[in-house]
PDB file of C-alpha atoms in Angstrom:
ATOM      1  CA  UNK C   1     -80.033 -71.295  20.921  1.00  0.00           C
ATOM      2  CA  UNK C   2     -81.271 -74.650  19.478  1.00  0.00           C
ATOM      3  CA  UNK C   3     -80.288 -75.458  15.909  1.00  0.00           C
ATOM      4  CA  UNK C   4     -83.740 -75.598  14.262  1.00  0.00           C
ATOM      5  CA  UNK C   5     -84.505 -76.933  10.767  1.00  0.00           C
ATOM      6  CA  UNK C   6     -82.953 -76.015   8.387  1.00  0.00           C
ATOM      7  CA  UNK C   7     -79.539 -76.061   9.989  1.00  0.00           C
ATOM      8  CA  UNK C   8     -75.898 -75.705   9.072  1.00  0.00           C
ATOM      9  CA  UNK C   9     -73.504 -72.934   8.106  1.00  0.00           C
ATOM     10  CA  UNK C  10     -71.676 -74.499   5.149  1.00  0.00           C
ATOM     11  CA  UNK C  11     -72.117 -72.948   1.726  1.00  0.00           C
ATOM     12  CA  UNK C  12     -73.888 -75.344  -0.711  1.00  0.00           C
ATOM     13  CA  UNK C  13     -71.670 -77.131  -3.223  1.00  0.00           C
ATOM     14  CA  UNK C  14     -73.964 -76.112  -6.089  1.00  0.00           C
ATOM     15  CA  UNK C  15     -73.587 -72.745  -7.781  1.00  0.00           C
ATOM     16  CA  UNK C  16     -75.573 -70.010  -5.994  1.00  0.00           C
ATOM     17  CA  UNK C  17     -77.962 -69.386  -8.901  1.00  0.00           C
ATOM     18  CA  UNK C  18     -78.705 -73.101  -9.333  1.00  0.00           C
ATOM     19  CA  UNK C  19     -79.122 -73.675  -5.590  1.00  0.00           C
ATOM     20  CA  UNK C  20     -81.557 -70.767  -5.267  1.00  0.00           C
ATOM     21  CA  UNK C  21     -83.657 -72.124  -8.132  1.00  0.00           C
ATOM     22  CA  UNK C  22     -83.830 -75.529  -6.398  1.00  0.00           C
ATOM     23  CA  UNK C  23     -83.830 -74.479  -2.742  1.00  0.00           C
ATOM     24  CA  UNK C  24     -87.384 -75.677  -2.006  1.00  0.00           C
ATOM     25  CA  UNK C  25     -86.500 -79.163  -3.233  1.00  0.00           C
ATOM     26  CA  UNK C  26     -83.286 -79.200  -1.194  1.00  0.00           C
ATOM     27  CA  UNK C  27     -85.175 -78.222   1.957  1.00  0.00           C
ATOM     28  CA  UNK C  28     -87.765 -80.951   1.397  1.00  0.00           C
ATOM     29  CA  UNK C  29     -85.034 -83.530   0.836  1.00  0.00           C
ATOM     30  CA  UNK C  30     -83.283 -82.393   3.993  1.00  0.00           C
ATOM     31  CA  UNK C  31     -86.474 -83.120   5.913  1.00  0.00           C
ATOM     32  CA  UNK C  32     -86.862 -86.473   4.135  1.00  0.00           C
ATOM     33  CA  UNK C  33     -83.388 -87.351   5.443  1.00  0.00           C
ATOM     34  CA  UNK C  34     -84.443 -86.363   8.978  1.00  0.00           C
ATOM     35  CA  UNK C  35     -87.532 -88.600   8.780  1.00  0.00           C
ATOM     36  CA  UNK C  36     -85.433 -91.492   7.496  1.00  0.00           C
ATOM     37  CA  UNK C  37     -83.122 -91.056  10.488  1.00  0.00           C
ATOM     38  CA  UNK C  38     -86.113 -91.546  12.817  1.00  0.00           C
ATOM     39  CA  UNK C  39     -87.682 -94.535  11.039  1.00  0.00           C
ATOM     40  CA  UNK C  40     -84.532 -96.268   9.815  1.00  0.00           C
ATOM     41  CA  UNK C  41     -86.295 -96.742   6.473  1.00  0.00           C
ATOM     42  CA  UNK C  42     -86.165 -95.081   3.062  1.00  0.00           C
ATOM     43  CA  UNK C  43     -88.881 -92.491   2.437  1.00  0.00           C
ATOM     44  CA  UNK C  44     -90.450 -92.050  -0.999  1.00  0.00           C
ATOM     45  CA  UNK C  45     -93.044 -89.397  -1.775  1.00  0.00           C
ATOM     46  CA  UNK C  46     -95.911 -89.475  -4.268  1.00  0.00           C
ATOM     47  CA  UNK C  47     -97.813 -86.219  -3.814  1.00  0.00           C
ATOM     48  CA  UNK C  48    -100.645 -84.869  -5.946  1.00  0.00           C
ATOM     49  CA  UNK C  49    -102.259 -81.490  -5.464  1.00  0.00           C
ATOM     50  CA  UNK C  50    -105.778 -82.685  -4.655  1.00  0.00           C
ATOM     51  CA  UNK C  51    -107.191 -79.290  -5.626  1.00  0.00           C
ATOM     52  CA  UNK C  52    -105.880 -79.818  -9.168  1.00  0.00           C
ATOM     53  CA  UNK C  53    -107.191 -82.327 -11.686  1.00  0.00           C
ATOM     54  CA  UNK C  54    -104.419 -84.854 -11.082  1.00  0.00           C
ATOM     55  CA  UNK C  55    -105.061 -88.572 -10.904  1.00  0.00           C
ATOM     56  CA  UNK C  56    -103.159 -91.815 -10.625  1.00  0.00           C
ATOM     57  CA  UNK C  57    -102.362 -92.741 -14.226  1.00  0.00           C
ATOM     58  CA  UNK C  58    -100.062 -94.884 -16.322  1.00  0.00           C
ATOM     59  CA  UNK C  59     -97.296 -92.262 -16.368  1.00  0.00           C
ATOM     60  CA  UNK C  60     -96.745 -92.634 -12.607  1.00  0.00           C
ATOM     61  CA  UNK C  61     -95.145 -96.055 -12.897  1.00  0.00           C
ATOM     62  CA  UNK C  62     -91.844 -94.944 -14.443  1.00  0.00           C
ATOM     63  CA  UNK C  63     -91.308 -92.279 -11.780  1.00  0.00           C
ATOM     64  CA  UNK C  64     -92.105 -94.630  -8.886  1.00  0.00           C
ATOM     65  CA  UNK C  65     -89.829 -97.254 -10.437  1.00  0.00           C
ATOM     66  CA  UNK C  66     -86.979 -94.747 -10.534  1.00  0.00           C
ATOM     67  CA  UNK C  67     -87.582 -93.705  -6.905  1.00  0.00           C
ATOM     68  CA  UNK C  68     -87.496 -97.333  -5.779  1.00  0.00           C
ATOM     69  CA  UNK C  69     -84.239 -98.149  -7.527  1.00  0.00           C
ATOM     70  CA  UNK C  70     -82.841-101.647  -7.093  1.00  0.00           C
ATOM     71  CA  UNK C  71     -81.785-101.628  -3.441  1.00  0.00           C
ATOM     72  CA  UNK C  72     -84.725-103.657  -2.119  1.00  0.00           C
ATOM     73  CA  UNK C  73     -84.506-101.956   1.292  1.00  0.00           C
ATOM     74  CA  UNK C  74     -87.550-101.382   3.544  1.00  0.00           C
ATOM     75  CA  UNK C  75     -89.317 -98.167   2.605  1.00  0.00           C
ATOM     76  CA  UNK C  76     -92.228 -95.895   3.453  1.00  0.00           C
ATOM     77  CA  UNK C  77     -94.377 -94.182   0.828  1.00  0.00           C
ATOM     78  CA  UNK C  78     -95.797 -90.790   1.787  1.00  0.00           C
ATOM     79  CA  UNK C  79     -98.977 -90.719  -0.281  1.00  0.00           C
ATOM     80  CA  UNK C  80    -101.456 -87.980  -1.105  1.00  0.00           C
ATOM     81  CA  UNK C  81    -104.013 -88.487  -3.870  1.00  0.00           C
ATOM     82  CA  UNK C  82    -107.723 -88.381  -4.655  1.00  0.00           C
ATOM     83  CA  UNK C  83    -107.384 -91.634  -6.619  1.00  0.00           C
ATOM     84  CA  UNK C  84    -107.405 -92.355 -10.331  1.00  0.00           C
ATOM     85  CA  UNK C  85    -107.258 -95.160 -12.870  1.00  0.00           C
ATOM     86  CA  UNK C  86    -107.593 -98.711 -11.557  1.00  0.00           C
ATOM     87  CA  UNK C  87    -105.395-100.255 -14.274  1.00  0.00           C
ATOM     88  CA  UNK C  88    -102.598 -97.831 -13.367  1.00  0.00           C
ATOM     89  CA  UNK C  89    -103.164 -98.492  -9.655  1.00  0.00           C
ATOM     90  CA  UNK C  90    -102.812-102.225 -10.269  1.00  0.00           C
ATOM     91  CA  UNK C  91     -99.453-101.623 -11.943  1.00  0.00           C
ATOM     92  CA  UNK C  92     -98.265 -99.274  -9.177  1.00  0.00           C
ATOM     93  CA  UNK C  93     -99.221-101.801  -6.516  1.00  0.00           C
ATOM     94  CA  UNK C  94     -97.229-104.483  -8.322  1.00  0.00           C
ATOM     95  CA  UNK C  95     -94.158-102.230  -8.607  1.00  0.00           C
ATOM     96  CA  UNK C  96     -94.305-101.156  -4.956  1.00  0.00           C
ATOM     97  CA  UNK C  97     -94.866-104.696  -3.669  1.00  0.00           C
ATOM     98  CA  UNK C  98     -91.819-105.952  -5.570  1.00  0.00           C
ATOM     99  CA  UNK C  99     -89.704-103.067  -4.285  1.00  0.00           C
ATOM    100  CA  UNK C 100     -89.089-104.540  -0.837  1.00  0.00           C
ATOM    101  CA  UNK C 101     -90.225-107.176   1.623  1.00  0.00           C
ATOM    102  CA  UNK C 102     -91.280-104.330   3.955  1.00  0.00           C
ATOM    103  CA  UNK C 103     -93.396-101.440   2.681  1.00  0.00           C
ATOM    104  CA  UNK C 104     -95.543 -98.986   4.659  1.00  0.00           C
ATOM    105  CA  UNK C 105     -97.807 -96.164   3.491  1.00  0.00           C
ATOM    106  CA  UNK C 106     -97.885 -92.822   5.311  1.00  0.00           C
ATOM    107  CA  UNK C 107    -101.097 -90.838   4.856  1.00  0.00           C
ATOM    108  CA  UNK C 108    -100.703 -87.320   6.268  1.00  0.00           C
ATOM    109  CA  UNK C 109    -103.975 -86.044   4.789  1.00  0.00           C
ATOM    110  CA  UNK C 110    -105.729 -87.915   1.959  1.00  0.00           C
ATOM    111  CA  UNK C 111    -105.362 -91.233   0.158  1.00  0.00           C
ATOM    112  CA  UNK C 112    -108.831 -91.626  -1.303  1.00  0.00           C
ATOM    113  CA  UNK C 113    -110.391 -94.130  -3.716  1.00  0.00           C
ATOM    114  CA  UNK C 114    -107.548 -95.955  -5.504  1.00  0.00           C
ATOM    115  CA  UNK C 115    -105.141 -94.185  -3.157  1.00  0.00           C
ATOM    116  CA  UNK C 116    -106.725 -96.317  -0.446  1.00  0.00           C
ATOM    117  CA  UNK C 117    -106.128 -99.375  -2.623  1.00  0.00           C
ATOM    118  CA  UNK C 118    -102.413 -98.540  -2.676  1.00  0.00           C
ATOM    119  CA  UNK C 119    -102.488 -98.259   1.116  1.00  0.00           C
ATOM    120  CA  UNK C 120    -104.174-101.668   1.358  1.00  0.00           C
ATOM    121  CA  UNK C 121    -101.216-103.166  -0.512  1.00  0.00           C
ATOM    122  CA  UNK C 122     -98.762-102.144   2.228  1.00  0.00           C
ATOM    123  CA  UNK C 123     -97.783-103.890   5.442  1.00  0.00           C
ATOM    124  CA  UNK C 124     -99.063-101.034   7.606  1.00  0.00           C
ATOM    125  CA  UNK C 125    -100.633 -97.584   7.273  1.00  0.00           C
ATOM    126  CA  UNK C 126     -99.329 -94.651   9.338  1.00  0.00           C
ATOM    127  CA  UNK C 127    -102.019 -92.037  10.074  1.00  0.00           C
ATOM    128  CA  UNK C 128    -102.548 -88.970  12.244  1.00  0.00           C
ATOM    129  CA  UNK C 129    -105.570 -86.881  13.183  1.00  0.00           C
ATOM    130  CA  UNK C 130    -106.132 -85.274   9.734  1.00  0.00           C
ATOM    131  CA  UNK C 131    -105.462 -88.497   7.813  1.00  0.00           C
ATOM    132  CA  UNK C 132    -108.241 -90.092   5.803  1.00  0.00           C
ATOM    133  CA  UNK C 133    -108.760 -93.086   3.599  1.00  0.00           C
ATOM    134  CA  UNK C 134    -111.965 -93.690   1.670  1.00  0.00           C
ATOM    135  CA  UNK C 135    -114.163 -96.269  -0.038  1.00  0.00           C
ATOM    136  CA  UNK C 136    -112.739 -97.902  -3.165  1.00  0.00           C
ATOM    137  CA  UNK C 137    -116.037 -98.442  -5.003  1.00  0.00           C
ATOM    138  CA  UNK C 138    -115.498 -97.679  -8.708  1.00  0.00           C
ATOM    139  CA  UNK C 139    -117.569 -95.203 -10.707  1.00  0.00           C
ATOM    140  CA  UNK C 140    -118.512 -94.948 -14.371  1.00  0.00           C
ATOM    141  CA  UNK C 141    -118.879 -91.722 -16.320  1.00  0.00           C
ATOM    142  CA  UNK C 142    -122.381 -91.348 -17.731  1.00  0.00           C
ATOM    143  CA  UNK C 143    -122.798 -88.009 -19.482  1.00  0.00           C
ATOM    144  CA  UNK C 144    -121.587 -85.374 -17.039  1.00  0.00           C
ATOM    145  CA  UNK C 145    -122.088 -87.586 -13.979  1.00  0.00           C
ATOM    146  CA  UNK C 146    -120.035 -90.148 -12.102  1.00  0.00           C
ATOM    147  CA  UNK C 147    -122.330 -93.082 -11.312  1.00  0.00           C
ATOM    148  CA  UNK C 148    -121.285 -95.721  -8.749  1.00  0.00           C
ATOM    149  CA  UNK C 149    -121.002 -99.133 -10.360  1.00  0.00           C
ATOM    150  CA  UNK C 150    -122.890-100.641  -7.441  1.00  0.00           C
ATOM    151  CA  UNK C 151    -125.873 -98.376  -8.248  1.00  0.00           C
ATOM    152  CA  UNK C 152    -125.979 -99.655 -11.836  1.00  0.00           C
ATOM    153  CA  UNK C 153    -125.805-103.272 -10.682  1.00  0.00           C
ATOM    154  CA  UNK C 154    -128.463-102.734  -7.992  1.00  0.00           C
ATOM    155  CA  UNK C 155    -130.789-101.113 -10.534  1.00  0.00           C
ATOM    156  CA  UNK C 156    -130.377-104.077 -12.888  1.00  0.00           C
ATOM    157  CA  UNK C 157    -130.997-106.533 -10.051  1.00  0.00           C
ATOM    158  CA  UNK C 158    -134.182-104.628  -9.166  1.00  0.00           C
ATOM    159  CA  UNK C 159    -135.460-105.061 -12.713  1.00  0.00           C
ATOM    160  CA  UNK C 160    -134.996-101.437 -13.750  1.00  0.00           C
ATOM    161  CA  UNK C 161    -133.971-100.735 -17.352  1.00  0.00           C
ATOM    162  CA  UNK C 162    -130.175-100.566 -17.591  1.00  0.00           C
ATOM    163  CA  UNK C 163    -128.056-100.419 -20.716  1.00  0.00           C
ATOM    164  CA  UNK C 164    -126.547-103.928 -20.962  1.00  0.00           C
ATOM    165  CA  UNK C 165    -123.146-102.608 -22.064  1.00  0.00           C
ATOM    166  CA  UNK C 166    -123.011-100.205 -19.104  1.00  0.00           C
ATOM    167  CA  UNK C 167    -123.979-103.098 -16.830  1.00  0.00           C
ATOM    168  CA  UNK C 168    -121.073-105.174 -18.135  1.00  0.00           C
ATOM    169  CA  UNK C 169    -118.702-102.244 -17.612  1.00  0.00           C
ATOM    170  CA  UNK C 170    -119.977-101.835 -14.055  1.00  0.00           C
ATOM    171  CA  UNK C 171    -119.637-105.530 -13.246  1.00  0.00           C
ATOM    172  CA  UNK C 172    -116.122-105.668 -14.698  1.00  0.00           C
ATOM    173  CA  UNK C 173    -115.016-102.532 -12.814  1.00  0.00           C
ATOM    174  CA  UNK C 174    -116.285-103.651  -9.424  1.00  0.00           C
ATOM    175  CA  UNK C 175    -114.943-107.199  -9.910  1.00  0.00           C
ATOM    176  CA  UNK C 176    -111.513-105.799 -10.848  1.00  0.00           C
ATOM    177  CA  UNK C 177    -111.430-103.570  -7.763  1.00  0.00           C
ATOM    178  CA  UNK C 178    -112.587-106.280  -5.370  1.00  0.00           C
ATOM    179  CA  UNK C 179    -110.171-108.867  -6.774  1.00  0.00           C
ATOM    180  CA  UNK C 180    -107.248-106.440  -6.508  1.00  0.00           C
ATOM    181  CA  UNK C 181    -108.158-105.419  -2.939  1.00  0.00           C
ATOM    182  CA  UNK C 182    -108.572-109.025  -1.797  1.00  0.00           C
ATOM    183  CA  UNK C 183    -105.317-110.068  -3.443  1.00  0.00           C
ATOM    184  CA  UNK C 184    -103.140-107.320  -1.970  1.00  0.00           C
ATOM    185  CA  UNK C 185    -104.605-107.677   1.532  1.00  0.00           C
ATOM    186  CA  UNK C 186    -103.968-111.425   1.489  1.00  0.00           C
ATOM    187  CA  UNK C 187    -100.382-110.941   0.295  1.00  0.00           C
ATOM    188  CA  UNK C 188     -99.209-108.474   2.965  1.00  0.00           C
ATOM    189  CA  UNK C 189    -101.303-106.595   5.501  1.00  0.00           C
ATOM    190  CA  UNK C 190    -103.708-109.437   6.305  1.00  0.00           C
ATOM    191  CA  UNK C 191    -101.548-112.397   5.302  1.00  0.00           C
ATOM    192  CA  UNK C 192    -102.844-115.488   7.078  1.00  0.00           C
ATOM    193  CA  UNK C 193    -106.296-113.976   7.684  1.00  0.00           C
ATOM    194  CA  UNK C 194    -109.299-116.100   6.723  1.00  0.00           C
ATOM    195  CA  UNK C 195    -110.421-115.349   3.142  1.00  0.00           C
ATOM    196  CA  UNK C 196    -114.003-114.744   4.281  1.00  0.00           C
ATOM    197  CA  UNK C 197    -112.797-112.045   6.687  1.00  0.00           C
ATOM    198  CA  UNK C 198    -110.861-110.325   3.897  1.00  0.00           C
ATOM    199  CA  UNK C 199    -113.923-110.518   1.621  1.00  0.00           C
ATOM    200  CA  UNK C 200    -116.010-108.821   4.316  1.00  0.00           C
ATOM    201  CA  UNK C 201    -113.528-105.946   4.637  1.00  0.00           C
ATOM    202  CA  UNK C 202    -113.346-105.495   0.859  1.00  0.00           C
ATOM    203  CA  UNK C 203    -117.127-105.641   0.525  1.00  0.00           C
ATOM    204  CA  UNK C 204    -117.396-102.854   3.109  1.00  0.00           C
ATOM    205  CA  UNK C 205    -114.948-100.726   1.135  1.00  0.00           C
ATOM    206  CA  UNK C 206    -116.041-101.529  -2.419  1.00  0.00           C
ATOM    207  CA  UNK C 207    -119.833-101.256  -2.210  1.00  0.00           C
ATOM    208  CA  UNK C 208    -122.255 -98.668  -0.808  1.00  0.00           C
ATOM    209  CA  UNK C 209    -123.549-101.031   1.859  1.00  0.00           C
ATOM    210  CA  UNK C 210    -121.412 -99.526   4.649  1.00  0.00           C
ATOM    211  CA  UNK C 211    -120.237 -96.172   3.294  1.00  0.00           C
ATOM    212  CA  UNK C 212    -122.898 -94.256   1.402  1.00  0.00           C
ATOM    213  CA  UNK C 213    -120.597 -91.760  -0.325  1.00  0.00           C
ATOM    214  CA  UNK C 214    -117.415 -92.238  -2.340  1.00  0.00           C
ATOM    215  CA  UNK C 215    -116.001 -89.336  -0.345  1.00  0.00           C
ATOM    216  CA  UNK C 216    -116.771 -90.851   3.067  1.00  0.00           C
ATOM    217  CA  UNK C 217    -113.989 -90.302   5.597  1.00  0.00           C
ATOM    218  CA  UNK C 218    -112.246 -93.350   7.018  1.00  0.00           C
ATOM    219  CA  UNK C 219    -109.973 -92.055   9.769  1.00  0.00           C
ATOM    220  CA  UNK C 220    -107.372 -94.027  11.696  1.00  0.00           C
ATOM    221  CA  UNK C 221    -109.866 -95.391  14.212  1.00  0.00           C
ATOM    222  CA  UNK C 222    -112.357 -96.408  11.540  1.00  0.00           C
ATOM    223  CA  UNK C 223    -109.623 -98.042   9.473  1.00  0.00           C
ATOM    224  CA  UNK C 224    -108.467-100.041  12.502  1.00  0.00           C
ATOM    225  CA  UNK C 225    -112.046-101.081  13.281  1.00  0.00           C
ATOM    226  CA  UNK C 226    -112.358-102.458   9.752  1.00  0.00           C
ATOM    227  CA  UNK C 227    -109.423-104.740  10.523  1.00  0.00           C
ATOM    228  CA  UNK C 228    -106.640-102.850   8.751  1.00  0.00           C
ATOM    229  CA  UNK C 229    -103.176-102.531  10.330  1.00  0.00           C
ATOM    230  CA  UNK C 230    -102.862 -98.893  11.328  1.00  0.00           C
ATOM    231  CA  UNK C 231    -100.252 -97.064  13.370  1.00  0.00           C
ATOM    232  CA  UNK C 232    -101.708 -93.890  14.842  1.00  0.00           C
ATOM    233  CA  UNK C 233     -99.260 -91.027  15.359  1.00  0.00           C
ATOM    234  CA  UNK C 234    -100.251 -88.450  17.972  1.00  0.00           C
ATOM    235  CA  UNK C 235    -100.030 -84.714  17.205  1.00  0.00           C
ATOM    236  CA  UNK C 236     -97.070 -84.256  19.569  1.00  0.00           C
ATOM    237  CA  UNK C 237     -95.158 -87.220  18.134  1.00  0.00           C
ATOM    238  CA  UNK C 238     -91.831 -86.021  16.683  1.00  0.00           C
ATOM    239  CA  UNK C 239     -92.209 -88.256  13.621  1.00  0.00           C
ATOM    240  CA  UNK C 240     -95.727 -86.978  12.967  1.00  0.00           C
ATOM    241  CA  UNK C 241     -94.684 -83.348  13.282  1.00  0.00           C
ATOM    242  CA  UNK C 242     -91.945 -83.840  10.692  1.00  0.00           C
ATOM    243  CA  UNK C 243     -94.301 -85.753   8.380  1.00  0.00           C
ATOM    244  CA  UNK C 244     -96.913 -82.997   8.620  1.00  0.00           C
ATOM    245  CA  UNK C 245     -94.328 -80.270   8.007  1.00  0.00           C
ATOM    246  CA  UNK C 246     -93.101 -82.130   4.914  1.00  0.00           C
ATOM    247  CA  UNK C 247     -96.640 -82.575   3.639  1.00  0.00           C
ATOM    248  CA  UNK C 248     -97.355 -78.853   4.115  1.00  0.00           C
ATOM    249  CA  UNK C 249     -94.194 -78.038   2.175  1.00  0.00           C
ATOM    250  CA  UNK C 250     -95.365 -80.169  -0.748  1.00  0.00           C
ATOM    251  CA  UNK C 251     -98.802 -78.567  -0.818  1.00  0.00           C
ATOM    252  CA  UNK C 252     -97.418 -75.025  -0.689  1.00  0.00           C
ATOM    253  CA  UNK C 253     -94.597 -75.638  -3.174  1.00  0.00           C
ATOM    254  CA  UNK C 254     -96.862 -77.458  -5.639  1.00  0.00           C
ATOM    255  CA  UNK C 255     -99.310 -74.580  -5.750  1.00  0.00           C
ATOM    256  CA  UNK C 256     -96.613 -71.931  -5.951  1.00  0.00           C
ATOM    257  CA  UNK C 257     -94.950 -73.778  -8.842  1.00  0.00           C
ATOM    258  CA  UNK C 258     -98.149 -74.795 -10.646  1.00  0.00           C
ATOM    259  CA  UNK C 259     -97.296 -78.474 -10.180  1.00  0.00           C
ATOM    260  CA  UNK C 260     -99.887 -81.247 -10.194  1.00  0.00           C
ATOM    261  CA  UNK C 261     -97.669 -84.135  -9.062  1.00  0.00           C
ATOM    262  CA  UNK C 262     -94.387 -84.524  -7.239  1.00  0.00           C
ATOM    263  CA  UNK C 263     -92.301 -87.689  -6.894  1.00  0.00           C
ATOM    264  CA  UNK C 264     -89.373 -87.427  -4.523  1.00  0.00           C
ATOM    265  CA  UNK C 265     -86.795 -89.222  -2.427  1.00  0.00           C
ATOM    266  CA  UNK C 266     -83.693 -88.083  -0.594  1.00  0.00           C
ATOM    267  CA  UNK C 267     -81.742 -87.879  -3.843  1.00  0.00           C
ATOM    268  CA  UNK C 268     -84.293 -87.886  -6.695  1.00  0.00           C
ATOM    269  CA  UNK C 269     -87.027 -85.450  -7.674  1.00  0.00           C
ATOM    270  CA  UNK C 270     -89.555 -85.210 -10.509  1.00  0.00           C
ATOM    271  CA  UNK C 271     -92.600 -83.011 -10.930  1.00  0.00           C
ATOM    272  CA  UNK C 272     -95.458 -82.751 -13.431  1.00  0.00           C
ATOM    273  CA  UNK C 273     -96.851 -79.338 -14.259  1.00  0.00           C
ATOM    274  CA  UNK C 274    -100.592 -78.681 -14.258  1.00  0.00           C
ATOM    275  CA  UNK C 275    -101.792 -78.985 -17.842  1.00  0.00           C
ATOM    276  CA  UNK C 276    -103.019 -75.682 -19.323  1.00  0.00           C
ATOM    277  CA  UNK C 277    -106.787 -75.489 -19.974  1.00  0.00           C
ATOM    278  CA  UNK C 278    -107.970 -76.555 -23.402  1.00  0.00           C
ATOM    279  CA  UNK C 279    -109.462 -73.557 -25.193  1.00  0.00           C
TER     280      UNK C 279
END
């Protein structure tokens, strides 16, 4: 009979009670090791439960820094997030870019909004059938609503009354996003590409001229048609099947444990619990 995952007959070196309490992590890390054996690259994981209120924020940087270490070896980042703060994303992108001369992003399911910006900073994006990126157009909170910055700017350009402070916030937010996207694409994925071509791609992603919703789905084919470097993994691809299994493990384990974020590598693991509701 084939020796399916997980395999082996040796008793763990940890004490039984400790091993049982950590068994889900050990199984995930075993699969991380299997994926690394296929790719020949380190695999880091930044997973957020997209059903929870968990965003990219300034606290992520220390955990990603620890995962990267100081080896400087080529690595892949398995990424799942709905997005988050642009300032924190800018810092994460800087940390990841300095971590190695070769850096890919794997998107099993969702890397939306500023998650897409992180993907743009890589050399290549690995995607399968359920994988989706999204527009990176920033929003501003106005009352209980999230208003696209491009809507505020368009209203002002059309002569409609707009609060001048909100207009400045909107202009600054969209300029920050577009500058970051153009910079990271020119440094890695689209290095050597004409600046005007990069500006066109970023304009498509950062305004509502091409994608009319912040939640619009950009699948592997759409991402490639934009001009991004995408490697499509078929459903029967052995690497894809292991990636999808690992991603399913993170989603299940996060919800069972009440965890909002998980940062993991073959030998390191951190998690952030979902914050209790404020009464």
